[in-house]
PDB file of C-alpha atoms in Angstrom:
ATOM      1  CA  MET A   1       0.000   0.000   0.000  1.00 51.00           C
ATOM      2  CA  LEU A   2       2.898   2.330   0.784  1.00 46.00           C
ATOM      3  CA  LYS A   3       4.336   1.662  -2.630  1.00 48.00           C
ATOM      4  CA  CYS A   4       1.011   2.530  -4.263  1.00 50.00           C
ATOM      5  CA  LEU A   5       0.790   5.784  -2.270  1.00 46.00           C
ATOM      6  CA  THR A   6       4.342   6.743  -3.192  1.00 51.00           C
ATOM      7  CA  ALA A   7       3.717   6.010  -6.854  1.00 52.00           C
ATOM      8  CA  GLY A   8       0.536   8.083  -6.754  1.00 53.00           C
ATOM      9  CA  LEU A   9       2.329  11.047  -5.219  1.00 50.00           C
ATOM     10  CA  LEU A  10       5.096  10.845  -7.811  1.00 51.00           C
ATOM     11  CA  ALA A  11       2.525  10.713 -10.605  1.00 54.00           C
ATOM     12  CA  LEU A  12       0.708  13.722  -9.142  1.00 52.00           C
ATOM     13  CA  MET A  13       3.948  15.699  -8.847  1.00 58.00           C
ATOM     14  CA  LEU A  14       4.933  14.814 -12.392  1.00 51.00           C
ATOM     15  CA  THR A  15       1.515  15.836 -13.704  1.00 56.00           C
ATOM     16  CA  SER A  16       1.748  19.136 -11.803  1.00 58.00           C
ATOM     17  CA  LEU A  17       5.179  19.853 -13.265  1.00 50.00           C
ATOM     18  CA  VAL A  18       3.934  19.133 -16.787  1.00 49.00           C
ATOM     19  CA  LEU A  19       0.911  21.382 -16.313  1.00 52.00           C
ATOM     20  CA  PHE A  20       3.045  24.187 -14.835  1.00 51.00           C
ATOM     21  CA  TYR A  21       5.484  23.995 -17.742  1.00 52.00           C
ATOM     22  CA  ALA A  22       2.646  24.072 -20.264  1.00 52.00           C
ATOM     23  CA  TRP A  23       1.086  27.086 -18.509  1.00 51.00           C
ATOM     24  CA  THR A  24       4.337  29.052 -18.511  1.00 53.00           C
ATOM     25  CA  ARG A  25       4.868  28.366 -22.226  1.00 55.00           C
ATOM     26  CA  ILE A  26       1.334  29.451 -23.112  1.00 50.00           C
ATOM     27  CA  ARG A  27       1.730  32.647 -21.070  1.00 55.00           C
ATOM     28  CA  ALA A  28       5.092  33.466 -22.658  1.00 49.00           C
ATOM     29  CA  ASP A  29       3.727  32.945 -26.163  1.00 50.00           C
ATOM     30  CA  SER A  30       0.694  35.102 -25.384  1.00 47.00           C
ATOM     31  CA  GLU A  31       2.813  37.985 -24.067  1.00 45.00           C
ATOM     32  CA  ALA A  32       5.099  37.784 -27.092  1.00 41.00           C
ATOM     33  CA  ALA A  33       2.129  37.960 -29.440  1.00 40.00           C
ATOM     34  CA  GLU A  34       0.707  40.998 -27.636  1.00 39.00           C
ATOM     35  CA  ALA A  35       4.002  42.889 -27.386  1.00 36.00           C
ATOM     36  CA  PRO A  36       4.137  45.876 -29.786  1.00 33.00           C
ATOM     37  CA  ARG A  37       6.568  45.651 -32.670  1.00 34.00           C
ATOM     38  CA  MET A  38       8.588  48.548 -34.046  1.00 29.00           C
ATOM     39  CA  VAL A  39       7.842  49.078 -37.721  1.00 31.00           C
ATOM     40  CA  ILE A  40      10.185  51.339 -39.645  1.00 30.00           C
ATOM     41  CA  ILE A  41       8.800  52.790 -42.861  1.00 30.00           C
ATOM     42  CA  GLU A  42      11.418  54.352 -45.051  1.00 38.00           C
ATOM     43  CA  GLY A  43      10.466  57.048 -47.551  1.00 44.00           C
ATOM     44  CA  PRO A  44      12.534  58.567 -50.352  1.00 46.00           C
ATOM     45  CA  THR A  45      15.970  59.670 -49.270  1.00 53.00           C
ATOM     46  CA  LYS A  46      16.142  63.431 -48.737  1.00 65.00           C
ATOM     47  CA  HIS A  47      19.245  65.503 -49.321  1.00 85.00           C
ATOM     48  CA  ALA A  48      19.230  68.815 -47.493  1.00 88.00           C
ATOM     49  CA  VAL A  49      20.669  71.723 -49.458  1.00 93.00           C
ATOM     50  CA  THR A  50      24.016  72.817 -48.008  1.00 93.00           C
ATOM     51  CA  PRO A  51      25.347  76.394 -47.768  1.00 94.00           C
ATOM     52  CA  ILE A  52      27.951  75.609 -50.445  1.00 94.00           C
ATOM     53  CA  MET A  53      25.253  74.375 -52.834  1.00 95.00           C
ATOM     54  CA  THR A  54      23.270  77.546 -52.189  1.00 95.00           C
ATOM     55  CA  GLU A  55      26.310  79.744 -52.815  1.00 96.00           C
ATOM     56  CA  VAL A  56      27.216  78.018 -56.088  1.00 96.00           C
ATOM     57  CA  SER A  57      23.623  78.431 -57.288  1.00 97.00           C
ATOM     58  CA  ARG A  58      23.701  82.111 -56.327  1.00 97.00           C
ATOM     59  CA  THR A  59      26.837  82.683 -58.425  1.00 97.00           C
ATOM     60  CA  MET A  60      25.069  81.299 -61.501  1.00 98.00           C
ATOM     61  CA  VAL A  61      22.277  83.891 -61.437  1.00 98.00           C
ATOM     62  CA  GLU A  62      22.475  86.586 -64.141  1.00 96.00           C
ATOM     63  CA  ARG A  63      25.079  84.674 -66.110  1.00 96.00           C
ATOM     64  CA  GLN A  64      24.535  83.969 -69.761  1.00 95.00           C
ATOM     65  CA  ALA A  65      22.988  80.527 -69.955  1.00 96.00           C
ATOM     66  CA  PRO A  66      25.472  77.997 -71.412  1.00 96.00           C
ATOM     67  CA  ALA A  67      24.494  77.003 -74.929  1.00 94.00           C
ATOM     68  CA  PHE A  68      23.431  73.435 -75.540  1.00 94.00           C
ATOM     69  CA  GLU A  69      22.110  71.265 -78.332  1.00 94.00           C
ATOM     70  CA  SER A  70      20.573  67.935 -77.427  1.00 96.00           C
ATOM     71  CA  THR A  71      17.948  65.379 -78.443  1.00 96.00           C
ATOM     72  CA  ASP A  72      15.041  63.817 -76.604  1.00 96.00           C
ATOM     73  CA  PHE A  73      14.265  60.092 -76.568  1.00 95.00           C
ATOM     74  CA  ASP A  74      12.376  60.427 -79.872  1.00 95.00           C
ATOM     75  CA  GLY A  75      15.414  61.933 -81.590  1.00 96.00           C
ATOM     76  CA  ARG A  76      14.015  65.468 -81.789  1.00 96.00           C
ATOM     77  CA  ARG A  77      16.748  68.086 -81.519  1.00 96.00           C
ATOM     78  CA  TYR A  78      16.584  71.115 -79.224  1.00 95.00           C
ATOM     79  CA  ILE A  79      18.854  74.174 -79.306  1.00 92.00           C
ATOM     80  CA  LEU A  80      18.744  76.665 -76.450  1.00 90.00           C
ATOM     81  CA  GLY A  81      19.243  79.663 -78.733  1.00 83.00           C
ATOM     82  CA  ASN A  82      16.056  78.791 -80.602  1.00 82.00           C
ATOM     83  CA  LEU A  83      14.027  78.132 -77.474  1.00 80.00           C
ATOM     84  CA  ASP A  84      14.704  81.129 -75.250  1.00 70.00           C
ATOM     85  CA  ARG A  85      13.743  83.537 -78.022  1.00 78.00           C
ATOM     86  CA  LYS A  86      10.176  82.250 -77.651  1.00 83.00           C
ATOM     87  CA  GLY A  87       9.932  82.849 -73.903  1.00 92.00           C
ATOM     88  CA  PRO A  88      11.309  81.611 -70.594  1.00 96.00           C
ATOM     89  CA  VAL A  89      12.905  78.166 -70.405  1.00 97.00           C
ATOM     90  CA  VAL A  90      12.772  75.923 -67.338  1.00 98.00           C
ATOM     91  CA  LEU A  91      15.384  73.164 -67.001  1.00 98.00           C
ATOM     92  CA  ILE A  92      14.567  70.376 -64.545  1.00 98.00           C
ATOM     93  CA  PHE A  93      17.418  67.969 -63.812  1.00 98.00           C
ATOM     94  CA  VAL A  94      16.616  64.295 -63.338  1.00 97.00           C
ATOM     95  CA  LYS A  95      18.755  61.397 -62.177  1.00 95.00           C
ATOM     96  CA  GLU A  96      17.486  58.044 -63.334  1.00 89.00           C
ATOM     97  CA  GLY A  97      16.746  55.775 -60.367  1.00 89.00           C
ATOM     98  CA  CYS A  98      16.638  58.609 -57.821  1.00 92.00           C
ATOM     99  CA  PRO A  99      13.552  58.470 -55.546  1.00 92.00           C
ATOM    100  CA  CYS A 100      13.805  62.229 -55.033  1.00 91.00           C
ATOM    101  CA  SER A 101      13.264  62.825 -58.746  1.00 94.00           C
ATOM    102  CA  ASP A 102      10.279  60.478 -58.577  1.00 94.00           C
ATOM    103  CA  ALA A 103       8.776  62.371 -55.629  1.00 94.00           C
ATOM    104  CA  ALA A 104       9.303  65.826 -57.144  1.00 96.00           C
ATOM    105  CA  GLN A 105       8.024  65.136 -60.658  1.00 96.00           C
ATOM    106  CA  PRO A 106       4.255  65.440 -59.973  1.00 96.00           C
ATOM    107  CA  LEU A 107       4.902  68.936 -58.605  1.00 97.00           C
ATOM    108  CA  PHE A 108       6.909  69.952 -61.672  1.00 98.00           C
ATOM    109  CA  ASN A 109       4.157  68.528 -63.887  1.00 97.00           C
ATOM    110  CA  GLN A 110       1.705  70.812 -62.103  1.00 97.00           C
ATOM    111  CA  VAL A 111       3.799  73.943 -62.699  1.00 98.00           C
ATOM    112  CA  HIS A 112       4.242  72.983 -66.350  1.00 98.00           C
ATOM    113  CA  ALA A 113       0.479  72.639 -66.810  1.00 97.00           C
ATOM    114  CA  ALA A 114      -0.131  76.022 -65.147  1.00 97.00           C
ATOM    115  CA  TYR A 115       2.214  77.983 -67.445  1.00 97.00           C
ATOM    116  CA  PRO A 116       1.991  76.750 -71.051  1.00 95.00           C
ATOM    117  CA  GLY A 117       3.698  79.939 -72.257  1.00 94.00           C
ATOM    118  CA  ALA A 118       7.028  78.706 -70.898  1.00 96.00           C
ATOM    119  CA  THR A 119       9.233  75.979 -72.366  1.00 96.00           C
ATOM    120  CA  PHE A 120       9.936  73.143 -69.936  1.00 98.00           C
ATOM    121  CA  LEU A 121      12.784  70.709 -70.567  1.00 97.00           C
ATOM    122  CA  GLY A 122      13.895  67.815 -68.423  1.00 98.00           C
ATOM    123  CA  VAL A 123      17.574  66.848 -68.512  1.00 98.00           C
ATOM    124  CA  ILE A 124      18.249  63.206 -67.625  1.00 97.00           C
ATOM    125  CA  ASN A 125      21.534  61.318 -67.355  1.00 96.00           C
ATOM    126  CA  SER A 126      20.420  58.273 -69.314  1.00 94.00           C
ATOM    127  CA  ASP A 127      19.906  56.736 -72.728  1.00 95.00           C
ATOM    128  CA  ALA A 128      16.749  57.072 -74.818  1.00 96.00           C
ATOM    129  CA  LYS A 129      15.129  53.818 -73.678  1.00 96.00           C
ATOM    130  CA  THR A 130      15.507  54.619 -69.989  1.00 96.00           C
ATOM    131  CA  ALA A 131      14.375  58.228 -70.488  1.00 96.00           C
ATOM    132  CA  ARG A 132      11.227  57.131 -72.320  1.00 96.00           C
ATOM    133  CA  ARG A 133      10.372  54.644 -69.591  1.00 96.00           C
ATOM    134  CA  TRP A 134      10.890  57.291 -66.905  1.00 95.00           C
ATOM    135  CA  ALA A 135       8.774  59.878 -68.753  1.00 96.00           C
ATOM    136  CA  ASP A 136       5.939  57.384 -69.285  1.00 96.00           C
ATOM    137  CA  LYS A 137       5.994  56.305 -65.638  1.00 95.00           C
ATOM    138  CA  HIS A 138       5.753  59.886 -64.357  1.00 96.00           C
ATOM    139  CA  ARG A 139       3.489  61.238 -67.123  1.00 96.00           C
ATOM    140  CA  VAL A 140       5.954  63.905 -68.187  1.00 96.00           C
ATOM    141  CA  ARG A 141       4.381  66.069 -70.882  1.00 93.00           C
ATOM    142  CA  TYR A 142       7.471  68.058 -71.847  1.00 97.00           C
ATOM    143  CA  PRO A 143      10.663  66.961 -73.653  1.00 96.00           C
ATOM    144  CA  LEU A 144      13.252  64.979 -71.720  1.00 97.00           C
ATOM    145  CA  LEU A 145      16.733  65.716 -73.079  1.00 98.00           C
ATOM    146  CA  LEU A 146      19.397  63.014 -72.989  1.00 98.00           C
ATOM    147  CA  ASP A 147      22.607  63.909 -71.168  1.00 97.00           C
ATOM    148  CA  PRO A 148      24.401  60.595 -70.489  1.00 94.00           C
ATOM    149  CA  ASP A 149      27.835  62.244 -70.500  1.00 94.00           C
ATOM    150  CA  HIS A 150      26.676  64.977 -68.049  1.00 95.00           C
ATOM    151  CA  ARG A 151      27.701  67.763 -70.415  1.00 95.00           C
ATOM    152  CA  ILE A 152      24.659  69.963 -69.777  1.00 97.00           C
ATOM    153  CA  ILE A 153      24.668  69.005 -66.102  1.00 97.00           C
ATOM    154  CA  ARG A 154      28.284  70.131 -65.756  1.00 96.00           C
ATOM    155  CA  ASP A 155      27.847  73.337 -67.751  1.00 96.00           C
ATOM    156  CA  TYR A 156      25.021  74.456 -65.469  1.00 97.00           C
ATOM    157  CA  ASN A 157      26.908  73.550 -62.259  1.00 96.00           C
ATOM    158  CA  ILE A 158      24.333  70.967 -61.258  1.00 97.00           C
ATOM    159  CA  GLU A 159      25.344  68.765 -58.348  1.00 95.00           C
ATOM    160  CA  ASN A 160      22.199  66.749 -57.581  1.00 96.00           C
ATOM    161  CA  SER A 161      18.934  65.844 -59.217  1.00 96.00           C
ATOM    162  CA  ALA A 162      15.879  68.067 -58.600  1.00 96.00           C
ATOM    163  CA  TYR A 163      17.896  71.220 -59.379  1.00 98.00           C
ATOM    164  CA  VAL A 164      15.863  73.724 -61.406  1.00 99.00           C
ATOM    165  CA  VAL A 165      17.147  76.519 -63.650  1.00 98.00           C
ATOM    166  CA  LEU A 166      14.982  79.336 -65.017  1.00 98.00           C
ATOM    167  CA  ILE A 167      16.328  81.054 -68.141  1.00 97.00           C
ATOM    168  CA  ALA A 168      14.867  84.434 -69.100  1.00 96.00           C
ATOM    169  CA  PRO A 169      13.948  85.211 -72.741  1.00 93.00           C
ATOM    170  CA  GLU A 170      17.129  87.253 -73.225  1.00 89.00           C
ATOM    171  CA  GLY A 171      19.186  84.133 -72.480  1.00 93.00           C
ATOM    172  CA  ARG A 172      20.367  84.866 -68.945  1.00 96.00           C
ATOM    173  CA  ILE A 173      19.884  82.646 -65.916  1.00 97.00           C
ATOM    174  CA  ARG A 174      17.186  84.284 -63.813  1.00 98.00           C
ATOM    175  CA  LYS A 175      17.058  81.661 -61.053  1.00 98.00           C
ATOM    176  CA  HIS A 176      19.168  78.629 -60.163  1.00 99.00           C
ATOM    177  CA  TRP A 177      17.611  76.507 -57.406  1.00 98.00           C
ATOM    178  CA  PRO A 178      19.661  73.687 -55.812  1.00 98.00           C
ATOM    179  CA  GLY A 179      16.491  71.761 -55.011  1.00 97.00           C
ATOM    180  CA  TYR A 180      12.761  72.205 -54.499  1.00 97.00           C
ATOM    181  CA  SER A 181      10.340  73.123 -51.724  1.00 96.00           C
ATOM    182  CA  SER A 182       6.858  74.589 -51.384  1.00 97.00           C
ATOM    183  CA  ALA A 183       8.264  78.134 -51.305  1.00 97.00           C
ATOM    184  CA  MET A 184      10.552  77.466 -54.272  1.00 98.00           C
ATOM    185  CA  LEU A 185       7.665  76.155 -56.406  1.00 98.00           C
ATOM    186  CA  GLN A 186       5.576  79.219 -55.599  1.00 98.00           C
ATOM    187  CA  GLU A 187       8.526  81.455 -56.451  1.00 98.00           C
ATOM    188  CA  LEU A 188       8.937  79.657 -59.777  1.00 98.00           C
ATOM    189  CA  GLY A 189       5.249  80.214 -60.479  1.00 98.00           C
ATOM    190  CA  ARG A 190       5.515  83.940 -59.733  1.00 98.00           C
ATOM    191  CA  ASP A 191       8.568  84.321 -61.956  1.00 98.00           C
ATOM    192  CA  LEU A 192       6.909  82.474 -64.828  1.00 98.00           C
ATOM    193  CA  ALA A 193       3.761  84.579 -64.519  1.00 98.00           C
ATOM    194  CA  THR A 194       5.900  87.719 -64.769  1.00 97.00           C
ATOM    195  CA  LEU A 195       7.949  86.472 -67.721  1.00 96.00           C
ATOM    196  CA  VAL A 196       5.030  85.184 -69.793  1.00 95.00           C
ATOM    197  CA  GLY A 197       2.768  88.100 -68.855  1.00 95.00           C
ATOM    198  CA  THR A 198      -0.060  86.153 -67.228  1.00 95.00           C
ATOM    199  CA  ALA A 199      -1.694  86.089 -63.812  1.00 96.00           C
ATOM    200  CA  GLU A 200      -0.061  83.932 -61.176  1.00 96.00           C
ATOM    201  CA  LEU A 201      -1.995  80.695 -60.743  1.00 95.00           C
ATOM    202  CA  PRO A 202      -2.449  78.825 -57.446  1.00 95.00           C
ATOM    203  CA  LEU A 203      -0.368  75.674 -57.034  1.00 96.00           C
ATOM    204  CA  ASP A 204      -1.062  72.738 -54.748  1.00 96.00           C
ATOM    205  CA  VAL A 205       2.277  72.374 -52.962  1.00 95.00           C
ATOM    206  CA  ALA A 206       1.026  70.408 -49.951  1.00 94.00           C
ATOM    207  CA  ASP A 207       3.209  67.444 -50.921  1.00 93.00           C
ATOM    208  CA  ALA A 208       6.363  69.534 -51.315  1.00 95.00           C
ATOM    209  CA  PRO A 209       8.947  69.729 -48.511  1.00 94.00           C
ATOM    210  CA  GLU A 210       8.840  72.836 -46.346  1.00 94.00           C
ATOM    211  CA  ILE A 211      12.585  73.383 -46.615  1.00 94.00           C
ATOM    212  CA  LEU A 212      14.734  73.145 -49.726  1.00 94.00           C
ATOM    213  CA  TYR A 213      15.736  69.588 -50.597  1.00 94.00           C
ATOM    214  CA  SER A 214      17.757  68.391 -53.558  1.00 94.00           C
ATOM    215  CA  GLY A 215      17.939  64.901 -54.997  1.00 93.00           C
ATOM    216  CA  CYS A 216      20.602  62.253 -55.462  1.00 93.00           C
ATOM    217  CA  PRO A 217      24.131  63.375 -56.397  1.00 94.00           C
ATOM    218  CA  PHE A 218      25.263  63.017 -59.979  1.00 93.00           C
ATOM    219  CA  GLU A 219      28.464  61.015 -60.297  1.00 84.00           C
ATOM    220  CA  PHE A 220      31.383  62.662 -62.049  1.00 70.00           C
ATOM    221  CA  GLU A 221      34.704  61.063 -62.904  1.00 54.00           C
ATOM    222  CA  SER A 222      36.561  64.244 -61.941  1.00 42.00           C
ATOM    223  CA  LEU A 223      35.133  64.725 -58.444  1.00 36.00           C
ATOM    224  CA  ASP A 224      38.616  64.198 -56.976  1.00 39.00           C
ATOM    225  CA  ASP A 225      39.808  67.386 -58.654  1.00 43.00           C
ATOM    226  CA  ARG A 226      39.399  69.991 -55.944  1.00 35.00           C
ATOM    227  CA  ASN A 227      39.693  73.739 -55.756  1.00 40.00           C
ATOM    228  CA  GLY A 228      42.023  74.515 -52.852  1.00 37.00           C
ATOM    229  CA  GLU A 229      40.126  77.025 -50.720  1.00 37.00           C
ATOM    230  CA  SER A 230      36.497  76.211 -51.309  1.00 36.00           C
ATOM    231  CA  GLY A 231      36.732  72.441 -51.497  1.00 38.00           C
ATOM    232  CA  LEU A 232      34.418  72.453 -54.499  1.00 41.00           C
ATOM    233  CA  PRO A 233      35.140  70.389 -57.601  1.00 43.00           C
ATOM    234  CA  ASP A 234      36.704  72.539 -60.317  1.00 45.00           C
ATOM    235  CA  HIS A 235      33.826  72.005 -62.731  1.00 44.00           C
ATOM    236  CA  ARG A 236      31.431  73.555 -60.185  1.00 47.00           C
ATOM    237  CA  LEU A 237      33.330  76.836 -60.170  1.00 45.00           C
ATOM    238  CA  LYS A 238      34.011  77.407 -63.832  1.00 44.00           C
ATOM    239  CA  LYS A 239      32.402  80.442 -65.342  1.00 41.00           C
ATOM    240  CA  ALA A 240      29.725  79.923 -67.901  1.00 41.00           C
ATOM    241  CA  GLY A 241      30.822  81.324 -71.208  1.00 42.00           C
ATOM    242  CA  PRO A 242      28.646  83.300 -73.576  1.00 41.00           C
ATOM    243  CA  SER A 243      25.881  81.395 -75.260  1.00 40.00           C
ATOM    244  CA  THR A 244      26.441  80.671 -78.938  1.00 37.00           C
ATOM    245  CA  ARG A 245      23.385  81.808 -80.802  1.00 38.00           C
TER     246      ARG A 245
END
């Protein structure tokens, strides 16, 4: 009888241990399921405009716009000297694969639609096939000029995508923005209204950044060539020569 009692107690203790273990596992799993998880959502990379970028853009204002001749992805040729005689020209610089260019394009499309009296041109560092695909994806309704060798980009001292240059009808650079923001887009609209002689139109800039942001840096083979005091690449500091008409 003593043996039976001992065996019963051992069985009861073993059952209790098994039940306690099962209860602790269920509780641990329940707490883990209820614990909040950190979810990180990453948006397009933003590149804040630096004081040096702002200064280089400032030095470009009132210079004669560098002449260029380029083609779009359909093979149509565009010459600056023929375009700026018709009215103001807006150059919007695009880097293929840059999420900042993707985010900014709907805003530039809106400004283009508001001021049909101005000539808008995108400048992209890609071949025709890539440029066409990018224009179709973002519903770009103005020409996208091919600049795979960065010639136009260099001549206009462009460092990142999402730079914007406004050229007045007389061929001089009126504004050179190292990025875009809500205030910059409204300023562009005011300038275009003045230059084309129309009323300023309201723009929906709710999706634009509040401070000036540029896009992804363009890659140049000569970025190691530095100007001693400023630390800027030499091609950023060169003076734009007179436009060949």
